[in-house]
Amino acid sequence: MFVHLRRHAQQYPRLVEGVFLVVVCAATSNQYRRTGTDTMWWPGFVIAGIVCACLLARRRHPGPVVVLTTLGTVLVGSQGCAFSPLLLLPVIVALYELTLRSGQRTALTYCLCIALVLLPTALRWDPDGDPWADEVVSLAFWILLPVLHGSAVRARRAYLSAVQARAEQAERILEEEARHRVYEERIRIARELHDVVAHHMALANAQAGTAAHLCRSRPEQAHTILTELTVTTAEALRELQATVGLLRESETTEESLQPAPGLNRLDDLVAAFAAAGLHVTVAADGPQHPLPAGTDLTAFRIVQEALTNVAKHAAVSAAHIQLRYTQDRLSITISNEGNPLPRPRARSGGFGLVGMRERAQSAGGHVRAGRRPEGGFAVTAELPIHA
């Protein structure tokens, strides 16, 4: 029932406000009787109407409304009407709204001023001759009551507002974290696609160019290279399909559980570049340690991307891979010697070095790249061995 009434009150706020003020006016007017008689003081109805009409502006101008209701009560009390709670009802309503709008300190200031005005009036025109202490206590109680209740309501509203603000902030943080995770996943997928596509396309381009150069002078070797080209393109399609397929599959399939490439496939990678005309040598120092899956994949992709850059941007036929294992780190250096003339680059900047640095950082390491003093280019990656 109360929920039903509250819902109707929220739907018709003006109607509820009007009914409330009519009730206040009726209750206050009923007290406009001279003490000791049942004679109504009819001018009091005009004052009651004015005072209750002032309550309409209590939310916009709470301070002036408190002053007007207090003056109206003093005027009525000076005609011999008893200072009962119903007579003080407009002042109580105005003080309550003032406490909600202006705070407890302002309300207490107004409360003190009202007491200084109403107490002399109540003691001067009290026809019942009640003890002044009872009169003071009663009047003080009814003046302090709306201030205390309004302060409690104000504090609860502030608490609920703070709780709502914290909930909204937590929701925003969760949304930001979700967007950040989505962004990181997009970057990871973009980096993986770049490594797969760039490597195989560069390798296929190099193989096709070499085959075109040898097709007349050495047709058998050109045929062998073209055979390797079909293997390269098939491998590119397989890896591309596997990477893109992870985005479409809602459940883990058996194909998606295939192990990710690592340094154990370094020989296949070297053989693929050899078919494209790039001779790659590999040297390893120190005892080899098993690598975590993420670090192993990172190391393989860095080597793959570095060799791809050599094949794309450097007019050389040889590159060198140096693996150095220590107790807790793996150092990988991919270098090409000489001071060759670079091949023409695409107009837009690539993401090879950026992707290598991001991969190394995600594994807890770092990448350095630049020209060597003796000529050529070198990429060095430092990766932690232990997870």
mmCIF file of C-alpha atoms in Angstrom:
data_model
loop_
_atom_site.group_PDB
_atom_site.id
_atom_site.type_symbol
_atom_site.label_atom_id
_atom_site.label_comp_id
_atom_site.label_asym_id
_atom_site.label_seq_id
_atom_site.Cartn_x
_atom_site.Cartn_y
_atom_site.Cartn_z
ATOM 1 C CA MET A 1 0.000 0.000 0.000
ATOM 2 C CA PHE A 2 2.732 2.434 0.936
ATOM 3 C CA VAL A 3 4.606 1.574 -2.256
ATOM 4 C CA HIS A 4 1.451 2.260 -4.258
ATOM 5 C CA LEU A 5 0.955 5.628 -2.566
ATOM 6 C CA ARG A 6 4.584 6.548 -3.048
ATOM 7 C CA ARG A 7 4.386 5.751 -6.753
ATOM 8 C CA HIS A 8 1.315 7.971 -7.140
ATOM 9 C CA ALA A 9 3.035 10.712 -5.155
ATOM 10 C CA GLN A 10 5.995 10.615 -7.562
ATOM 11 C CA GLN A 11 3.654 10.765 -10.547
ATOM 12 C CA TYR A 12 1.650 13.772 -9.265
ATOM 13 C CA PRO A 13 4.042 15.913 -7.175
ATOM 14 C CA ARG A 14 2.028 19.140 -7.567
ATOM 15 C CA LEU A 15 -1.153 17.473 -6.355
ATOM 16 C CA VAL A 16 0.645 16.059 -3.318
ATOM 17 C CA GLU A 17 2.151 19.488 -2.574
ATOM 18 C CA GLY A 18 -1.260 21.158 -2.769
ATOM 19 C CA VAL A 19 -2.919 18.612 -0.483
ATOM 20 C CA PHE A 20 -0.077 18.934 2.023
ATOM 21 C CA LEU A 21 -0.341 22.738 2.189
ATOM 22 C CA VAL A 22 -4.121 22.576 2.539
ATOM 23 C CA VAL A 23 -3.734 20.213 5.500
ATOM 24 C CA VAL A 24 -1.123 22.514 7.084
ATOM 25 C CA CYS A 25 -3.365 25.543 6.573
ATOM 26 C CA ALA A 26 -6.397 23.773 8.051
ATOM 27 C CA ALA A 27 -4.477 22.502 11.074
ATOM 28 C CA THR A 28 -2.942 25.920 11.713
ATOM 29 C CA SER A 29 -6.239 27.837 11.257
ATOM 30 C CA ASN A 30 -7.951 25.614 13.772
ATOM 31 C CA GLN A 31 -5.601 27.022 16.429
ATOM 32 C CA TYR A 32 -6.637 30.623 15.797
ATOM 33 C CA ARG A 33 -8.865 30.784 18.862
ATOM 34 C CA ARG A 34 -8.531 33.110 21.762
ATOM 35 C CA THR A 35 -7.520 31.168 24.844
ATOM 36 C CA GLY A 36 -10.341 30.531 27.287
ATOM 37 C CA THR A 37 -13.079 30.877 24.635
ATOM 38 C CA ASP A 38 -14.158 29.137 21.442
ATOM 39 C CA THR A 39 -14.190 32.422 19.592
ATOM 40 C CA MET A 40 -12.368 32.171 16.287
ATOM 41 C CA TRP A 41 -10.025 35.000 15.405
ATOM 42 C CA TRP A 42 -11.145 35.409 11.808
ATOM 43 C CA PRO A 43 -8.296 37.642 10.604
ATOM 44 C CA GLY A 44 -6.056 34.710 11.442
ATOM 45 C CA PHE A 45 -7.403 32.820 8.439
ATOM 46 C CA VAL A 46 -5.950 35.486 6.165
ATOM 47 C CA ILE A 47 -2.621 35.229 7.953
ATOM 48 C CA ALA A 48 -2.739 31.418 7.736
ATOM 49 C CA GLY A 49 -3.389 31.623 3.982
ATOM 50 C CA ILE A 50 -0.476 34.009 3.485
ATOM 51 C CA VAL A 51 1.861 31.944 5.653
ATOM 52 C CA CYS A 52 0.950 28.667 3.925
ATOM 53 C CA ALA A 53 1.230 30.296 0.501
ATOM 54 C CA CYS A 54 4.773 31.330 1.424
ATOM 55 C CA LEU A 55 5.590 27.664 1.956
ATOM 56 C CA LEU A 56 5.310 27.163 -1.814
ATOM 57 C CA ALA A 57 8.644 28.992 -2.169
ATOM 58 C CA ARG A 58 10.407 27.168 0.689
ATOM 59 C CA ARG A 59 12.636 25.163 -1.684
ATOM 60 C CA ARG A 60 13.838 28.155 -3.711
ATOM 61 C CA HIS A 61 14.042 30.693 -0.861
ATOM 62 C CA PRO A 62 14.136 28.752 2.444
ATOM 63 C CA GLY A 63 15.565 31.593 4.547
ATOM 64 C CA PRO A 64 12.952 34.288 3.728
ATOM 65 C CA VAL A 65 10.153 31.719 4.115
ATOM 66 C CA VAL A 66 11.365 30.921 7.656
ATOM 67 C CA VAL A 67 11.329 34.635 8.484
ATOM 68 C CA LEU A 68 7.798 35.156 7.099
ATOM 69 C CA THR A 69 6.322 32.106 8.850
ATOM 70 C CA THR A 70 7.935 33.210 12.121
ATOM 71 C CA LEU A 71 6.509 36.733 11.827
ATOM 72 C CA GLY A 72 3.056 35.327 11.058
ATOM 73 C CA THR A 73 3.228 33.074 14.123
ATOM 74 C CA VAL A 74 4.330 35.998 16.322
ATOM 75 C CA LEU A 75 1.453 38.100 15.025
ATOM 76 C CA VAL A 76 -1.086 35.375 15.754
ATOM 77 C CA GLY A 77 0.437 34.603 19.168
ATOM 78 C CA SER A 78 0.251 38.269 20.179
ATOM 79 C CA GLN A 79 -3.552 38.031 19.824
ATOM 80 C CA GLY A 80 -3.769 35.468 22.614
ATOM 81 C CA CYS A 81 -3.531 32.196 20.687
ATOM 82 C CA ALA A 82 -1.653 29.405 22.469
ATOM 83 C CA PHE A 83 1.744 28.409 21.057
ATOM 84 C CA SER A 84 0.809 24.789 20.350
ATOM 85 C CA PRO A 85 2.673 22.504 17.920
ATOM 86 C CA LEU A 86 -0.070 22.978 15.310
ATOM 87 C CA LEU A 87 0.307 26.747 15.511
ATOM 88 C CA LEU A 88 4.051 26.316 14.961
ATOM 89 C CA LEU A 89 3.512 23.879 12.060
ATOM 90 C CA PRO A 90 4.403 26.394 9.244
ATOM 91 C CA VAL A 91 7.598 27.329 11.085
ATOM 92 C CA ILE A 92 8.453 23.637 11.562
ATOM 93 C CA VAL A 93 7.953 22.893 7.844
ATOM 94 C CA ALA A 94 10.024 25.924 6.805
ATOM 95 C CA LEU A 95 12.854 25.063 9.232
ATOM 96 C CA TYR A 96 12.951 21.469 7.995
ATOM 97 C CA GLU A 97 13.322 22.592 4.387
ATOM 98 C CA LEU A 98 15.956 25.161 5.397
ATOM 99 C CA THR A 99 18.014 22.415 7.066
ATOM 100 C CA LEU A 100 17.863 20.259 3.933
ATOM 101 C CA ARG A 101 18.862 23.126 1.629
ATOM 102 C CA SER A 102 21.345 25.140 3.682
ATOM 103 C CA GLY A 103 22.953 22.786 6.160
ATOM 104 C CA GLN A 104 22.929 22.331 9.909
ATOM 105 C CA ARG A 105 24.948 25.425 10.906
ATOM 106 C CA THR A 106 22.670 27.825 9.023
ATOM 107 C CA ALA A 107 19.599 26.070 10.389
ATOM 108 C CA LEU A 108 20.857 26.367 13.968
ATOM 109 C CA THR A 109 21.475 30.083 13.442
ATOM 110 C CA TYR A 110 17.905 30.582 12.239
ATOM 111 C CA CYS A 111 16.694 28.367 15.072
ATOM 112 C CA LEU A 112 18.362 30.604 17.671
ATOM 113 C CA CYS A 113 16.875 33.735 16.089
ATOM 114 C CA ILE A 114 13.403 32.173 16.045
ATOM 115 C CA ALA A 115 13.715 31.237 19.706
ATOM 116 C CA LEU A 116 14.736 34.801 20.597
ATOM 117 C CA VAL A 117 11.617 36.085 18.811
ATOM 118 C CA LEU A 118 9.040 33.484 19.842
ATOM 119 C CA LEU A 119 9.998 32.986 23.492
ATOM 120 C CA PRO A 120 9.263 36.574 24.629
ATOM 121 C CA THR A 121 6.004 36.486 22.699
ATOM 122 C CA ALA A 122 4.968 33.183 24.233
ATOM 123 C CA LEU A 123 5.850 34.323 27.765
ATOM 124 C CA ARG A 124 4.212 37.767 27.347
ATOM 125 C CA TRP A 125 0.871 36.599 25.944
ATOM 126 C CA ASP A 126 0.433 33.263 27.687
ATOM 127 C CA PRO A 127 -3.066 33.465 29.178
ATOM 128 C CA ASP A 128 -2.815 30.002 30.804
ATOM 129 C CA GLY A 129 -0.044 31.094 33.134
ATOM 130 C CA ASP A 130 2.073 27.971 32.572
ATOM 131 C CA PRO A 131 5.483 27.916 34.259
ATOM 132 C CA TRP A 132 7.984 29.682 32.069
ATOM 133 C CA ALA A 133 10.356 26.703 32.194
ATOM 134 C CA ASP A 134 7.697 24.424 30.677
ATOM 135 C CA GLU A 135 6.984 27.039 28.049
ATOM 136 C CA VAL A 136 10.671 27.373 27.161
ATOM 137 C CA VAL A 137 11.270 23.608 27.010
ATOM 138 C CA SER A 138 8.182 22.958 24.869
ATOM 139 C CA LEU A 139 8.953 25.747 22.438
ATOM 140 C CA ALA A 140 12.627 24.785 22.207
ATOM 141 C CA PHE A 141 11.696 21.161 21.503
ATOM 142 C CA TRP A 142 9.386 21.991 18.609
ATOM 143 C CA ILE A 143 11.912 24.407 17.110
ATOM 144 C CA LEU A 144 14.853 21.966 17.363
ATOM 145 C CA LEU A 145 12.875 18.957 16.121
ATOM 146 C CA PRO A 146 12.811 19.921 12.391
ATOM 147 C CA VAL A 147 16.493 20.891 12.520
ATOM 148 C CA LEU A 148 17.539 17.540 13.977
ATOM 149 C CA HIS A 149 15.308 15.547 11.662
ATOM 150 C CA GLY A 150 16.393 17.559 8.623
ATOM 151 C CA SER A 151 20.065 17.034 9.526
ATOM 152 C CA ALA A 152 19.524 13.272 9.748
ATOM 153 C CA VAL A 153 17.737 13.193 6.379
ATOM 154 C CA ARG A 154 20.442 15.357 4.828
ATOM 155 C CA ALA A 155 23.191 13.074 6.156
ATOM 156 C CA ARG A 156 21.413 9.978 4.835
ATOM 157 C CA ARG A 157 20.954 11.552 1.417
ATOM 158 C CA ALA A 158 24.625 12.481 1.332
ATOM 159 C CA TYR A 159 25.532 8.911 2.290
ATOM 160 C CA LEU A 160 23.303 7.417 -0.425
ATOM 161 C CA SER A 161 24.709 9.890 -2.938
ATOM 162 C CA ALA A 162 28.262 8.900 -1.991
ATOM 163 C CA VAL A 163 27.391 5.211 -2.296
ATOM 164 C CA GLN A 164 25.865 5.811 -5.724
ATOM 165 C CA ALA A 165 28.902 7.840 -6.804
ATOM 166 C CA ARG A 166 31.229 5.043 -5.687
ATOM 167 C CA ALA A 167 29.113 2.479 -7.538
ATOM 168 C CA GLU A 168 29.187 4.582 -10.712
ATOM 169 C CA GLN A 169 32.931 5.077 -10.346
ATOM 170 C CA ALA A 170 33.441 1.335 -9.892
ATOM 171 C CA GLU A 171 31.315 0.699 -12.966
ATOM 172 C CA ARG A 172 33.356 3.193 -14.972
ATOM 173 C CA ILE A 173 36.581 1.549 -13.797
ATOM 174 C CA LEU A 174 35.272 -1.861 -14.841
ATOM 175 C CA GLU A 175 34.286 -0.489 -18.254
ATOM 176 C CA GLU A 176 37.701 1.129 -18.666
ATOM 177 C CA GLU A 177 39.424 -2.111 -17.692
ATOM 178 C CA ALA A 178 37.252 -4.027 -20.164
ATOM 179 C CA ARG A 179 38.059 -1.538 -22.921
ATOM 180 C CA HIS A 180 41.748 -1.770 -22.012
ATOM 181 C CA ARG A 181 41.665 -5.565 -22.195
ATOM 182 C CA VAL A 182 39.898 -5.398 -25.559
ATOM 183 C CA TYR A 183 42.498 -2.903 -26.790
ATOM 184 C CA GLU A 184 45.372 -5.108 -25.628
ATOM 185 C CA GLU A 185 43.778 -8.123 -27.295
ATOM 186 C CA ARG A 186 43.355 -6.205 -30.542
ATOM 187 C CA ILE A 187 47.011 -5.145 -30.404
ATOM 188 C CA ARG A 188 48.084 -8.728 -29.759
ATOM 189 C CA ILE A 189 46.014 -10.069 -32.660
ATOM 190 C CA ALA A 190 47.209 -7.279 -34.961
ATOM 191 C CA ARG A 191 50.829 -8.020 -34.000
ATOM 192 C CA GLU A 192 50.351 -11.736 -34.629
ATOM 193 C CA LEU A 193 48.708 -11.127 -38.007
ATOM 194 C CA HIS A 194 51.467 -8.693 -38.958
ATOM 195 C CA ASP A 195 54.184 -11.189 -38.103
ATOM 196 C CA VAL A 196 52.495 -14.014 -39.992
ATOM 197 C CA VAL A 197 51.509 -12.048 -43.095
ATOM 198 C CA ALA A 198 54.636 -9.877 -43.335
ATOM 199 C CA HIS A 199 57.004 -12.809 -42.937
ATOM 200 C CA HIS A 200 55.366 -15.094 -45.467
ATOM 201 C CA MET A 201 54.626 -12.374 -47.991
ATOM 202 C CA ALA A 202 58.215 -11.099 -47.841
ATOM 203 C CA LEU A 203 59.491 -14.655 -48.159
ATOM 204 C CA ALA A 204 57.163 -15.407 -51.061
ATOM 205 C CA ASN A 205 58.152 -12.163 -52.773
ATOM 206 C CA ALA A 206 61.837 -13.002 -52.414
ATOM 207 C CA GLN A 207 61.283 -16.537 -53.715
ATOM 208 C CA ALA A 208 59.238 -15.308 -56.655
ATOM 209 C CA GLY A 209 61.855 -12.694 -57.526
ATOM 210 C CA THR A 210 64.666 -15.237 -57.364
ATOM 211 C CA ALA A 211 62.721 -17.697 -59.491
ATOM 212 C CA ALA A 212 61.999 -15.012 -62.093
ATOM 213 C CA HIS A 213 65.695 -14.153 -62.205
ATOM 214 C CA LEU A 214 66.747 -17.800 -62.667
ATOM 215 C CA CYS A 215 63.944 -19.050 -64.876
ATOM 216 C CA ARG A 216 66.028 -18.733 -68.095
ATOM 217 C CA SER A 217 69.538 -19.365 -66.929
ATOM 218 C CA ARG A 218 68.800 -22.076 -64.341
ATOM 219 C CA PRO A 219 65.291 -23.442 -64.958
ATOM 220 C CA GLU A 220 65.717 -26.432 -62.660
ATOM 221 C CA GLN A 221 66.699 -24.240 -59.707
ATOM 222 C CA ALA A 222 63.842 -21.860 -60.550
ATOM 223 C CA HIS A 223 61.462 -24.827 -60.521
ATOM 224 C CA THR A 224 62.758 -25.849 -57.079
ATOM 225 C CA ILE A 225 62.248 -22.324 -55.756
ATOM 226 C CA LEU A 226 58.700 -22.203 -57.159
ATOM 227 C CA THR A 227 57.995 -25.488 -55.388
ATOM 228 C CA GLU A 228 59.212 -23.892 -52.164
ATOM 229 C CA LEU A 229 56.990 -20.915 -52.973
ATOM 230 C CA THR A 230 53.879 -23.097 -52.926
ATOM 231 C CA VAL A 231 54.967 -24.443 -49.534
ATOM 232 C CA THR A 232 55.484 -20.895 -48.253
ATOM 233 C CA THR A 233 52.072 -19.680 -49.431
ATOM 234 C CA ALA A 234 50.366 -22.800 -48.050
ATOM 235 C CA GLU A 235 52.064 -22.251 -44.685
ATOM 236 C CA ALA A 236 50.990 -18.597 -44.746
ATOM 237 C CA LEU A 237 47.382 -19.545 -45.435
ATOM 238 C CA ARG A 238 47.448 -22.184 -42.689
ATOM 239 C CA GLU A 239 48.818 -19.803 -40.037
ATOM 240 C CA LEU A 240 46.525 -17.003 -41.154
ATOM 241 C CA GLN A 241 43.507 -19.303 -40.999
ATOM 242 C CA ALA A 242 44.523 -20.528 -37.548
ATOM 243 C CA THR A 243 44.971 -16.983 -36.227
ATOM 244 C CA VAL A 244 41.737 -15.606 -37.693
ATOM 245 C CA GLY A 245 39.856 -18.765 -36.762
ATOM 246 C CA LEU A 246 40.480 -18.077 -33.073
ATOM 247 C CA LEU A 247 38.388 -14.922 -33.431
ATOM 248 C CA ARG A 248 35.417 -16.794 -34.870
ATOM 249 C CA GLU A 249 35.349 -19.881 -32.674
ATOM 250 C CA SER A 250 33.374 -19.653 -29.451
ATOM 251 C CA GLU A 251 34.739 -22.974 -28.193
ATOM 252 C CA THR A 252 38.229 -24.380 -28.121
ATOM 253 C CA THR A 253 38.772 -26.889 -30.921
ATOM 254 C CA GLU A 254 41.465 -29.475 -31.382
ATOM 255 C CA GLU A 255 43.181 -27.369 -34.056
ATOM 256 C CA SER A 256 43.386 -24.375 -31.735
ATOM 257 C CA LEU A 257 45.248 -26.520 -29.230
ATOM 258 C CA GLN A 258 48.227 -26.996 -31.553
ATOM 259 C CA PRO A 259 51.482 -25.794 -29.946
ATOM 260 C CA ALA A 260 52.635 -22.313 -30.850
ATOM 261 C CA PRO A 261 55.844 -22.025 -32.863
ATOM 262 C CA GLY A 262 59.095 -21.685 -30.930
ATOM 263 C CA LEU A 263 62.826 -21.895 -31.362
ATOM 264 C CA ASN A 264 62.452 -25.617 -32.081
ATOM 265 C CA ARG A 265 61.233 -24.530 -35.539
ATOM 266 C CA LEU A 266 64.279 -22.343 -36.134
ATOM 267 C CA ASP A 267 65.756 -24.848 -38.630
ATOM 268 C CA ASP A 268 62.567 -24.771 -40.727
ATOM 269 C CA LEU A 269 62.671 -20.973 -40.676
ATOM 270 C CA VAL A 270 66.303 -20.908 -41.796
ATOM 271 C CA ALA A 271 65.544 -23.406 -44.571
ATOM 272 C CA ALA A 272 62.647 -21.262 -45.805
ATOM 273 C CA PHE A 273 64.865 -18.179 -46.067
ATOM 274 C CA ALA A 274 67.580 -20.246 -47.728
ATOM 275 C CA ALA A 275 65.107 -21.150 -50.452
ATOM 276 C CA ALA A 276 64.515 -17.418 -50.946
ATOM 277 C CA GLY A 277 68.233 -16.768 -51.417
ATOM 278 C CA LEU A 278 69.097 -15.606 -47.880
ATOM 279 C CA HIS A 279 71.792 -17.748 -46.252
ATOM 280 C CA VAL A 280 71.301 -17.736 -42.472
ATOM 281 C CA THR A 281 73.782 -19.142 -39.952
ATOM 282 C CA VAL A 282 72.884 -19.979 -36.366
ATOM 283 C CA ALA A 283 75.240 -20.140 -33.380
ATOM 284 C CA ALA A 284 74.372 -20.874 -29.754
ATOM 285 C CA ASP A 285 76.443 -20.242 -26.617
ATOM 286 C CA GLY A 286 75.822 -21.591 -23.164
ATOM 287 C CA PRO A 287 73.644 -24.453 -21.909
ATOM 288 C CA GLN A 288 70.206 -24.329 -23.476
ATOM 289 C CA HIS A 289 67.290 -24.061 -21.048
ATOM 290 C CA PRO A 290 63.635 -24.858 -21.676
ATOM 291 C CA LEU A 291 61.748 -21.622 -22.259
ATOM 292 C CA PRO A 292 58.238 -20.711 -21.096
ATOM 293 C CA ALA A 293 55.707 -20.948 -23.922
ATOM 294 C CA GLY A 294 55.239 -17.179 -24.143
ATOM 295 C CA THR A 295 58.983 -16.472 -24.163
ATOM 296 C CA ASP A 296 59.598 -19.217 -26.725
ATOM 297 C CA LEU A 297 56.963 -17.769 -29.065
ATOM 298 C CA THR A 298 58.331 -14.253 -28.524
ATOM 299 C CA ALA A 299 61.872 -15.356 -29.377
ATOM 300 C CA PHE A 300 60.724 -17.125 -32.544
ATOM 301 C CA ARG A 301 58.625 -14.158 -33.726
ATOM 302 C CA ILE A 302 61.485 -11.713 -33.113
ATOM 303 C CA VAL A 303 63.880 -13.856 -35.160
ATOM 304 C CA GLN A 304 61.251 -14.284 -37.852
ATOM 305 C CA GLU A 305 60.531 -10.559 -38.079
ATOM 306 C CA ALA A 306 64.213 -9.591 -38.036
ATOM 307 C CA LEU A 307 65.021 -11.995 -40.891
ATOM 308 C CA THR A 308 61.975 -10.735 -42.777
ATOM 309 C CA ASN A 309 63.299 -7.180 -42.476
ATOM 310 C CA VAL A 310 66.678 -8.331 -43.796
ATOM 311 C CA ALA A 311 65.016 -9.972 -46.784
ATOM 312 C CA LYS A 312 62.806 -6.934 -47.456
ATOM 313 C CA HIS A 313 65.092 -3.969 -46.815
ATOM 314 C CA ALA A 314 68.700 -5.115 -47.225
ATOM 315 C CA ALA A 315 70.401 -6.188 -50.458
ATOM 316 C CA VAL A 316 72.429 -8.905 -48.769
ATOM 317 C CA SER A 317 72.542 -12.650 -49.129
ATOM 318 C CA ALA A 318 73.614 -13.623 -45.604
ATOM 319 C CA ALA A 319 72.473 -13.083 -42.041
ATOM 320 C CA HIS A 320 73.606 -14.433 -38.700
ATOM 321 C CA ILE A 321 71.682 -15.500 -35.586
ATOM 322 C CA GLN A 322 73.505 -15.615 -32.257
ATOM 323 C CA LEU A 323 71.789 -17.246 -29.242
ATOM 324 C CA ARG A 324 73.419 -16.732 -25.819
ATOM 325 C CA TYR A 325 71.966 -18.636 -22.869
ATOM 326 C CA THR A 326 72.782 -17.566 -19.323
ATOM 327 C CA GLN A 327 71.327 -18.722 -16.048
ATOM 328 C CA ASP A 328 68.262 -16.502 -16.241
ATOM 329 C CA ARG A 329 68.311 -14.727 -19.606
ATOM 330 C CA LEU A 330 68.378 -15.444 -23.319
ATOM 331 C CA SER A 331 70.084 -12.985 -25.638
ATOM 332 C CA ILE A 332 69.252 -13.142 -29.355
ATOM 333 C CA THR A 333 71.158 -11.121 -31.956
ATOM 334 C CA ILE A 334 70.144 -11.106 -35.625
ATOM 335 C CA SER A 335 72.651 -9.249 -37.801
ATOM 336 C CA ASN A 336 73.650 -8.793 -41.396
ATOM 337 C CA GLU A 337 77.117 -7.686 -42.395
ATOM 338 C CA GLY A 338 78.363 -5.182 -44.940
ATOM 339 C CA ASN A 339 77.059 -1.763 -45.808
ATOM 340 C CA PRO A 340 74.503 -2.525 -48.514
ATOM 341 C CA LEU A 341 72.291 -0.118 -50.361
ATOM 342 C CA PRO A 342 68.798 -0.384 -48.937
ATOM 343 C CA ARG A 343 65.964 -1.447 -51.136
ATOM 344 C CA PRO A 344 63.093 0.984 -51.790
ATOM 345 C CA ARG A 345 60.684 1.072 -48.853
ATOM 346 C CA ALA A 346 56.966 1.519 -48.792
ATOM 347 C CA ARG A 347 55.653 5.020 -48.242
ATOM 348 C CA SER A 348 53.986 4.186 -44.968
ATOM 349 C CA GLY A 349 56.078 3.257 -41.951
ATOM 350 C CA GLY A 350 56.171 -0.361 -40.922
ATOM 351 C CA PHE A 351 55.427 -1.910 -37.567
ATOM 352 C CA GLY A 352 58.145 -4.562 -37.483
ATOM 353 C CA LEU A 353 60.444 -2.970 -34.904
ATOM 354 C CA VAL A 354 57.464 -1.708 -32.906
ATOM 355 C CA GLY A 355 55.979 -5.195 -32.807
ATOM 356 C CA MET A 356 59.297 -6.718 -31.715
ATOM 357 C CA ARG A 357 59.638 -4.226 -28.874
ATOM 358 C CA GLU A 358 56.039 -4.834 -27.756
ATOM 359 C CA ARG A 359 56.548 -8.585 -27.810
ATOM 360 C CA ALA A 360 59.756 -8.330 -25.793
ATOM 361 C CA GLN A 361 58.144 -6.023 -23.218
ATOM 362 C CA SER A 362 55.177 -8.376 -22.826
ATOM 363 C CA ALA A 363 57.653 -11.160 -21.984
ATOM 364 C CA GLY A 364 59.588 -8.986 -19.530
ATOM 365 C CA GLY A 365 62.506 -8.186 -21.831
ATOM 366 C CA HIS A 366 63.591 -5.517 -24.281
ATOM 367 C CA VAL A 367 64.839 -5.066 -27.845
ATOM 368 C CA ARG A 368 67.610 -2.879 -29.272
ATOM 369 C CA ALA A 369 67.954 -2.249 -33.001
ATOM 370 C CA GLY A 370 70.266 -0.096 -35.082
ATOM 371 C CA ARG A 371 73.153 0.080 -37.507
ATOM 372 C CA ARG A 372 76.433 -1.524 -36.513
ATOM 373 C CA PRO A 373 79.676 0.525 -36.462
ATOM 374 C CA GLU A 374 81.362 -1.952 -38.825
ATOM 375 C CA GLY A 375 78.431 -1.852 -41.215
ATOM 376 C CA GLY A 376 75.134 -3.614 -41.540
ATOM 377 C CA PHE A 377 72.220 -3.800 -39.113
ATOM 378 C CA ALA A 378 71.631 -5.700 -35.890
ATOM 379 C CA VAL A 379 68.623 -6.507 -33.700
ATOM 380 C CA THR A 380 69.307 -7.677 -30.137
ATOM 381 C CA ALA A 381 66.617 -9.037 -27.828
ATOM 382 C CA GLU A 382 67.060 -9.775 -24.120
ATOM 383 C CA LEU A 383 64.414 -12.143 -22.734
ATOM 384 C CA PRO A 384 64.058 -13.729 -19.280
ATOM 385 C CA ILE A 385 64.274 -17.501 -19.314
ATOM 386 C CA HIS A 386 62.149 -18.193 -16.241
ATOM 387 C CA ALA A 387 58.454 -17.257 -16.188
#
